mmCIF file of C-alpha atoms and ligand atoms in Angstrom:
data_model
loop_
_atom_site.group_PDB
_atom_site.id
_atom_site.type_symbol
_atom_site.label_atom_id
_atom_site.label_comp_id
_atom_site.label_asym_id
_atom_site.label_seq_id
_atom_site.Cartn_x
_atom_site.Cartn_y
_atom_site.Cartn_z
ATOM 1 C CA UNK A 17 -12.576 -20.944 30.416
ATOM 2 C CA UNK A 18 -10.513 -17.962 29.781
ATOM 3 C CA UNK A 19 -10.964 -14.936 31.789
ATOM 4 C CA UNK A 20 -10.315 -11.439 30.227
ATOM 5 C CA UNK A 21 -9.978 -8.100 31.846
ATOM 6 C CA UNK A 22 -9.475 -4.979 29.276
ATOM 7 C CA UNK A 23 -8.492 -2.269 31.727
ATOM 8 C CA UNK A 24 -8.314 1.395 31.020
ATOM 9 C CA UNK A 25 -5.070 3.280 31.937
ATOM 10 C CA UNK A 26 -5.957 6.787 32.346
ATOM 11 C CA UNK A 27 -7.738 7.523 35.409
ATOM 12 C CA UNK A 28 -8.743 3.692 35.497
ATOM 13 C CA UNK A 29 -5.844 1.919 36.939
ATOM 14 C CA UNK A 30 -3.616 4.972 36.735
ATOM 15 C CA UNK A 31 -4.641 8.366 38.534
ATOM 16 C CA UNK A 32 -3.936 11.949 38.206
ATOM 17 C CA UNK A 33 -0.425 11.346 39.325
ATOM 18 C CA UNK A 34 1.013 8.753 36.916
ATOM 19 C CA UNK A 35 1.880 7.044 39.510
ATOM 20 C CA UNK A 36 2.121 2.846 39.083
ATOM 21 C CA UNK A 37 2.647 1.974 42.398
ATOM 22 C CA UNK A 38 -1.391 1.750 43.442
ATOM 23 C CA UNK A 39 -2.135 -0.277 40.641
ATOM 24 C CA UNK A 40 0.214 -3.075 41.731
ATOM 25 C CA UNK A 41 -2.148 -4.330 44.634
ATOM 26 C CA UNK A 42 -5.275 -4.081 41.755
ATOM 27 C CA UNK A 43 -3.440 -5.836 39.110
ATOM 28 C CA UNK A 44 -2.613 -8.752 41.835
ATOM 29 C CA UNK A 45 -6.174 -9.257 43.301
ATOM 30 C CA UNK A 46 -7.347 -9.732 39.163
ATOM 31 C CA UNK A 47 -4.675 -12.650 38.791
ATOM 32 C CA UNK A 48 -5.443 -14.264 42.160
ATOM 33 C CA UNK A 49 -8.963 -14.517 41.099
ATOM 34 C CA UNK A 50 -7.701 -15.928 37.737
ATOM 35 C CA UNK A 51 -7.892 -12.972 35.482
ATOM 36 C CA UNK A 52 -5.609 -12.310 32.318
ATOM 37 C CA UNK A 53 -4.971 -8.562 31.948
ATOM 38 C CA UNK A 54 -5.437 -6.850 28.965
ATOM 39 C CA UNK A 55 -4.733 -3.305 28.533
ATOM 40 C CA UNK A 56 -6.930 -1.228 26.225
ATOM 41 C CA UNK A 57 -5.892 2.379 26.507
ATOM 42 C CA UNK A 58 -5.003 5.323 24.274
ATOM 43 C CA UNK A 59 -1.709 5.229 26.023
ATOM 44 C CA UNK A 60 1.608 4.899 23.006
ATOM 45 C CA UNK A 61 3.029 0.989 23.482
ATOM 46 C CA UNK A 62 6.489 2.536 24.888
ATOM 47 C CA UNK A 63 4.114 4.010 27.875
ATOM 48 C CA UNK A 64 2.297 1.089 28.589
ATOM 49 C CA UNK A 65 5.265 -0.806 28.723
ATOM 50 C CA UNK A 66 6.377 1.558 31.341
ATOM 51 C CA UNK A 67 3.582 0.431 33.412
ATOM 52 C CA UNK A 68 3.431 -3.113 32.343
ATOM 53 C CA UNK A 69 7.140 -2.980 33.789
ATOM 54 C CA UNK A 70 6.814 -1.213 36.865
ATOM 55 C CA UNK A 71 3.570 -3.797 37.568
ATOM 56 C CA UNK A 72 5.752 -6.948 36.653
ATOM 57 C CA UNK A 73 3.549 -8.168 34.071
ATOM 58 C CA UNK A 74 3.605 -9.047 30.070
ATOM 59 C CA UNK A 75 0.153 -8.356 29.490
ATOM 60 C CA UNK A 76 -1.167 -7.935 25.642
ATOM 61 C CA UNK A 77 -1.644 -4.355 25.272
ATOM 62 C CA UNK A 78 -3.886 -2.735 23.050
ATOM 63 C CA UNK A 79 -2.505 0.911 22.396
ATOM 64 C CA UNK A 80 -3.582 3.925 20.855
ATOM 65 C CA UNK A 81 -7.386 3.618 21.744
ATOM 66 C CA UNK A 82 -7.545 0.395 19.458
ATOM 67 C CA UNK A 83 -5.101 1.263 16.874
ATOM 68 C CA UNK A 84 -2.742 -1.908 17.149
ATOM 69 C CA UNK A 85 -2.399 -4.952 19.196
ATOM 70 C CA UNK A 86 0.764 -5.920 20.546
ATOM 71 C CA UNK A 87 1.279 -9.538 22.064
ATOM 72 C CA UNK A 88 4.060 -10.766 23.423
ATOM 73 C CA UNK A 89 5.798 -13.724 22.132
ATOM 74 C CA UNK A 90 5.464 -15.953 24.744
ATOM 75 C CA UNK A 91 1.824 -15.419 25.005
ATOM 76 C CA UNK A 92 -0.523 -18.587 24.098
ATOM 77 C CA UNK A 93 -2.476 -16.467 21.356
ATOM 78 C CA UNK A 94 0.446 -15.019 19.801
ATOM 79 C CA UNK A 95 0.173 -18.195 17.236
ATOM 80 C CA UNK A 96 -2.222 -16.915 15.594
ATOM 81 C CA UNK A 97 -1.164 -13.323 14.697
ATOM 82 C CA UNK A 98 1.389 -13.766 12.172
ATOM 83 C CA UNK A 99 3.210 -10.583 11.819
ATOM 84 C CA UNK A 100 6.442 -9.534 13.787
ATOM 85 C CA UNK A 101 7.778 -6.512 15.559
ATOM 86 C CA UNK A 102 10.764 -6.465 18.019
ATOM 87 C CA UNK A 103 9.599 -9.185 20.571
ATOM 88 C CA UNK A 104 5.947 -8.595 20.163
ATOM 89 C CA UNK A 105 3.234 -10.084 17.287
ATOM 90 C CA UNK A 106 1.534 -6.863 16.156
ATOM 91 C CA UNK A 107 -1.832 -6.759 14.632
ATOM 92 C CA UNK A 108 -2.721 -3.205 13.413
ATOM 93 C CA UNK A 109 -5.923 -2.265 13.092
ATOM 94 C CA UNK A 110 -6.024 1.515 12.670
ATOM 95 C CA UNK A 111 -3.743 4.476 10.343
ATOM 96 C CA UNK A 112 -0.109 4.831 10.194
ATOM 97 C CA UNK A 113 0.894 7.685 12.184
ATOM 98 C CA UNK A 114 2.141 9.431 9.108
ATOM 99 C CA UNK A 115 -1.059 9.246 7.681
ATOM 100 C CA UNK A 116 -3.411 10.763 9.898
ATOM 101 C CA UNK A 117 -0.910 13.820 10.385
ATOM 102 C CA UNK A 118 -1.799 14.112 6.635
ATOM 103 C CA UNK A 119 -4.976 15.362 7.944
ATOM 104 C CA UNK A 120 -4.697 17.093 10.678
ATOM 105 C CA UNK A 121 -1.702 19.402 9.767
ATOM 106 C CA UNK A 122 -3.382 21.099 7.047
ATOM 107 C CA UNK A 123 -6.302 22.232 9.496
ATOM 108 C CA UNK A 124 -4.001 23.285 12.408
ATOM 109 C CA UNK A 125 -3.253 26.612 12.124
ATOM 110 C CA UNK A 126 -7.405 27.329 11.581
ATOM 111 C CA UNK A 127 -8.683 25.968 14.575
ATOM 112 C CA UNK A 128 -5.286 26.119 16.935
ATOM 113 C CA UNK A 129 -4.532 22.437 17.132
ATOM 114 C CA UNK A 130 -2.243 21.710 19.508
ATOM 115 C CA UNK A 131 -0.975 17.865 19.801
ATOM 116 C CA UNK A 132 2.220 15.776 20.018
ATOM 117 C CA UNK A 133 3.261 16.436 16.027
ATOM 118 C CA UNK A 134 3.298 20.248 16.773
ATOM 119 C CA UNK A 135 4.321 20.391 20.592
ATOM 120 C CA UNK A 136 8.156 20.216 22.379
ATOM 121 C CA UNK A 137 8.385 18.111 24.982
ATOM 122 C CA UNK A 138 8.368 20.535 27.073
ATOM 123 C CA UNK A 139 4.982 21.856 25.878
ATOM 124 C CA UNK A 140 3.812 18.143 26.347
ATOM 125 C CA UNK A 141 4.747 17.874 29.806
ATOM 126 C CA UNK A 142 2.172 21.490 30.505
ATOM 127 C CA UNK A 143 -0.153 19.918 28.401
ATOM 128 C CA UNK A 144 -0.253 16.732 30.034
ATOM 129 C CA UNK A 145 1.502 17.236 33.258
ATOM 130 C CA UNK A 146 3.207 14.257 32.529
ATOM 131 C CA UNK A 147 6.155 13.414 34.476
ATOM 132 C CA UNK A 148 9.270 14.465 31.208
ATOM 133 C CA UNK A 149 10.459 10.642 31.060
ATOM 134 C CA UNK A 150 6.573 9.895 30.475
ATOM 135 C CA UNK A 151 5.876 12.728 28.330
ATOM 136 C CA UNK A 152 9.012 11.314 25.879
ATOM 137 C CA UNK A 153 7.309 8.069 25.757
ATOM 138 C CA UNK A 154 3.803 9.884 25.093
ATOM 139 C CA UNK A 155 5.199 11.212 21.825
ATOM 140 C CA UNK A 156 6.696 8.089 20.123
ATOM 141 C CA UNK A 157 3.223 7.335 18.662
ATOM 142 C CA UNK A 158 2.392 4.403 15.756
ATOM 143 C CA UNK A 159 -1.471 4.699 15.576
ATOM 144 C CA UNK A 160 -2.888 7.994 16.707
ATOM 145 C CA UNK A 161 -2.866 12.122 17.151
ATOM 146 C CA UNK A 162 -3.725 13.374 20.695
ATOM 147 C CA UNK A 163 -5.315 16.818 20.320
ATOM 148 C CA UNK A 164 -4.360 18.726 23.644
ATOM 149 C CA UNK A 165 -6.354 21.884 23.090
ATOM 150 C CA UNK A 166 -8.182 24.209 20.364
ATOM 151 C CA UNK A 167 -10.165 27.276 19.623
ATOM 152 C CA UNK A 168 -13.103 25.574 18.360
ATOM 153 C CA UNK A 169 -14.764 22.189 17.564
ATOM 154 C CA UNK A 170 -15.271 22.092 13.995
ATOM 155 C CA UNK A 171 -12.067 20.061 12.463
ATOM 156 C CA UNK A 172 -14.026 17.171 14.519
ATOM 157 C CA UNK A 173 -16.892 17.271 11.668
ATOM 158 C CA UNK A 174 -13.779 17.658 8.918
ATOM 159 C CA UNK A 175 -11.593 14.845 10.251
ATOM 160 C CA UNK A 176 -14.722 12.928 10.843
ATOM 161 C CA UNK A 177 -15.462 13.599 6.953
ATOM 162 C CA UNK A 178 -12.043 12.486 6.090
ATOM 163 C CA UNK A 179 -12.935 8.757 7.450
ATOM 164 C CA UNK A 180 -10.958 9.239 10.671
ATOM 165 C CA UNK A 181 -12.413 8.068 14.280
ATOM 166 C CA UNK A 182 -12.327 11.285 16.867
ATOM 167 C CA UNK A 183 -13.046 10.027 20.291
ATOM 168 C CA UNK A 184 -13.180 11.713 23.892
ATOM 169 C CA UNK A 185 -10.804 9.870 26.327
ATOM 170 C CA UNK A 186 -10.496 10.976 29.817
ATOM 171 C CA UNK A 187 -8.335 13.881 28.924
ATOM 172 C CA UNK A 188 -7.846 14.903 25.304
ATOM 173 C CA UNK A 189 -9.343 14.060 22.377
ATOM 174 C CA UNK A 190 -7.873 10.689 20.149
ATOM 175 C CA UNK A 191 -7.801 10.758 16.632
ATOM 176 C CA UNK A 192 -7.230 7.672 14.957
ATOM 177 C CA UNK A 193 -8.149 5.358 11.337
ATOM 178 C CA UNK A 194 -11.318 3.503 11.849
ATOM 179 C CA UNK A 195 -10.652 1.548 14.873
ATOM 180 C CA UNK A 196 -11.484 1.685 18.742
ATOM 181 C CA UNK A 197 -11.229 -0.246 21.532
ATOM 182 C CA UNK A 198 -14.683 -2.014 21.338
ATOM 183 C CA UNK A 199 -12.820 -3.243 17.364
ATOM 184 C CA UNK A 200 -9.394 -4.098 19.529
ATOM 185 C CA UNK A 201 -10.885 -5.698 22.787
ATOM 186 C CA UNK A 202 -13.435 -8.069 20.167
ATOM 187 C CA UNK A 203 -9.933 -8.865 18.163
ATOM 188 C CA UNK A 204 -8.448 -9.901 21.235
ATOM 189 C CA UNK A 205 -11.341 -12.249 22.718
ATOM 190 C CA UNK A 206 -12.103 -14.204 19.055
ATOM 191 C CA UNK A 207 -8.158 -14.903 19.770
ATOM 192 C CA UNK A 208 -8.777 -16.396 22.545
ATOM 193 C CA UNK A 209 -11.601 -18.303 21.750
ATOM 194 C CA UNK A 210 -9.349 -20.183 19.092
ATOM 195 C CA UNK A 211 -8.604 -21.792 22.563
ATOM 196 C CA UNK A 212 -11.023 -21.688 24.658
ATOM 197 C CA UNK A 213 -14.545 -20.262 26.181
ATOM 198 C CA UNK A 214 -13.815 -16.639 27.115
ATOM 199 C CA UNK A 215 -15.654 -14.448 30.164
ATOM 200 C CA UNK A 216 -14.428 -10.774 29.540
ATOM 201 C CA UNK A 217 -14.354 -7.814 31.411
ATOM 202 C CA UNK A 218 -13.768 -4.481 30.676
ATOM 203 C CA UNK A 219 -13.066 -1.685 33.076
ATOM 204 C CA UNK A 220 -13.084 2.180 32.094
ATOM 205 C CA UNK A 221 -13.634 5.990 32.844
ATOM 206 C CA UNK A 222 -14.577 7.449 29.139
ATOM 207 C CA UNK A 223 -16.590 7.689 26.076
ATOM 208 C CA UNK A 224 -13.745 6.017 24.588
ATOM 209 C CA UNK A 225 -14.341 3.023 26.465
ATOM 210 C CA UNK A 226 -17.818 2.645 25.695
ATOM 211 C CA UNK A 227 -16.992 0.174 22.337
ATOM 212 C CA UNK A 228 -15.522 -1.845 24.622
ATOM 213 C CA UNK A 229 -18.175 -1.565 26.883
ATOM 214 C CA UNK A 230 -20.821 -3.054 23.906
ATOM 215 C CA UNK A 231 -18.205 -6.440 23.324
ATOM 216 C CA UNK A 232 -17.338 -7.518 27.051
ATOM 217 C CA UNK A 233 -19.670 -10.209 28.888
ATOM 218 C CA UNK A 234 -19.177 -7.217 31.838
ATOM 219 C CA UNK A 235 -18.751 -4.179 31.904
ATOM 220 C CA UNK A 236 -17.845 -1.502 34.910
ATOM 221 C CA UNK A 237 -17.896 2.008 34.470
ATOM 222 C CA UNK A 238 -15.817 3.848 36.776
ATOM 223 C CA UNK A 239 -15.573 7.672 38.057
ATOM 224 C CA UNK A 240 -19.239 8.971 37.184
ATOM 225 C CA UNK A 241 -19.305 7.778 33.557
ATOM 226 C CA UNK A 242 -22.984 6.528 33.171
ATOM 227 C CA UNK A 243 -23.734 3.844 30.557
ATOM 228 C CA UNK A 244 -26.595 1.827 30.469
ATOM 229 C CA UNK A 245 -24.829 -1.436 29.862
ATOM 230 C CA UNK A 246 -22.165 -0.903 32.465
ATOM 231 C CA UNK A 247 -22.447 -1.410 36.085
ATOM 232 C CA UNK A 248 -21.545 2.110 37.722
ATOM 233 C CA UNK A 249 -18.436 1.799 40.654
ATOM 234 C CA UNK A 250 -16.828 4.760 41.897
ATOM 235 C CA UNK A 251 -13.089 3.738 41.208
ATOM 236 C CA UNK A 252 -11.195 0.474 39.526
ATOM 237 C CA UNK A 253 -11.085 -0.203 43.373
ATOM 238 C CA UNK A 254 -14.770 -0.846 43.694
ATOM 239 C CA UNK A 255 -14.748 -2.485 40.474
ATOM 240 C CA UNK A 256 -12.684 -5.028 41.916
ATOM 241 C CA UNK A 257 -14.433 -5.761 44.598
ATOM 242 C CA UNK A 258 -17.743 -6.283 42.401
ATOM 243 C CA UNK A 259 -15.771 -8.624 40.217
ATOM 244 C CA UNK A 260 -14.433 -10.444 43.562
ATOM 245 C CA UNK A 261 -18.078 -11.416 45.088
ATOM 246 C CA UNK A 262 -19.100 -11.784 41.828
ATOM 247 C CA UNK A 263 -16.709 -14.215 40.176
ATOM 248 C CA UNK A 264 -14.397 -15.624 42.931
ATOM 249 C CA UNK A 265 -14.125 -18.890 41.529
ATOM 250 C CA UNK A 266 -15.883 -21.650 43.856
HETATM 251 MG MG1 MG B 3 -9.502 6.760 30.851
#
């Protein structure tokens, strides 16, 4: 049996401050109970390799809330995913970059769209209050447009019409092709089940981690988000703990 655990990045196992170093203690009480990290986030791959090396791990990392799937080499499914890129297999399930800025640039003047296309970095870092080595790694973006701020809702409905997927994360809102993480996380368990039973988890703070929510055998909401099918804990600490008494293996 393989275990799974998609986690969340923003405000799931990273906080307000960007900061890795709480995660590390999270990320090693998962493995000692025999999980295999995952990350689903709508974090770029260059930041999530940020954390993934700051945490000492090679996990697979979904980026770009679901847009591609990036598994490293050495990684038992990475036999199955045929195509190539630097020392990852990449499957890509959303837009090129390119084109969903086809969309939105047209419509940003109109409603004020502000996002990483259109933005210095220095704009980035007050949108974001990133940290400026973070906020360069923010913008080098395959799969999706992070809208930052606007005047008024209604290029949702248009880029909606267009066939693009507007989400809610934590912060901003994530426009990507048709693709989420609920598409990404389900990619990455069938994978696995090429080699064995899977038990997944999933761990997350927003709407945008609600399709993951519907494909996981678990899943914990965390920070206040209520979802029917997800058991409510306060923070990714609590969720830990649940998964602990629940699942320590006997
Ligand atoms: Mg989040």
């Amino acid at each position: 049996m393989v275990r799974l655990v998609f986690l969340d990045l923003d405000k799931t196992l990273i906080g307000d401050d960007y900061d890795p170093s709480p995660a590390l203690p999270i990320i090693e009480r998962l493995q000692s109970i025999g999980f295999k990290i995952v990350f689903n986030s709508s974090k770029t791959l260059a930041e999530q390799e940020f954390y993934a090396n700051e945490l000492q791990i090679a996990p697979i990392m979904v980026v770009e809330n679901g847009g591609g799937i990036f598994v490293p080499e050495d990684d038992p499914v990475s036999q199955f995913v045929n195509e190539r890129e630097g020392k990852y297999r990449v499957l890509k399930l959303g837009l090129d970059y390119s084109l969903i800025r086809q969309e939105i640039d047209p419509i940003a003047d109109e409603f004020c769209l502000k996002y990483y296309g259109n933005s210095s970095v220095e704009e980035v870092v007050r949108f974001t209050e990133l940290p400026i080595h973070l906020a360069r790694l923010a913008a080098m973006r395959h799969f999706s447009e992070t809208i930052f701020s606007y005047c008024s809702t209604g290029f949702i409905e248009i880029l909606r019409d267009r066939g693009l997927t507007v989400m809610k994360g934590s912060r901003f809102i994530t426009v990507t092709g048709r693709t989420d993480k609920g598409k990404a996380a389900r990619t990455v368990i069938e994978l696995h089940k090429r080699l064995d039973e899977v038990f997944s988890v999933a761990i997350g703070d927003g709407e945008n981690d609600v399709p993951m929510f519907d494909v996981v055998d678990l899943a914990i909401a965390v920070g206040g988000l209520d979802y029917k099918k997800a058991v409510a804990a306060a923070d990714v600490v609590t969720a830990v703990d649940f998964i602990e008494t629940n699942f320590k293996r006997r």
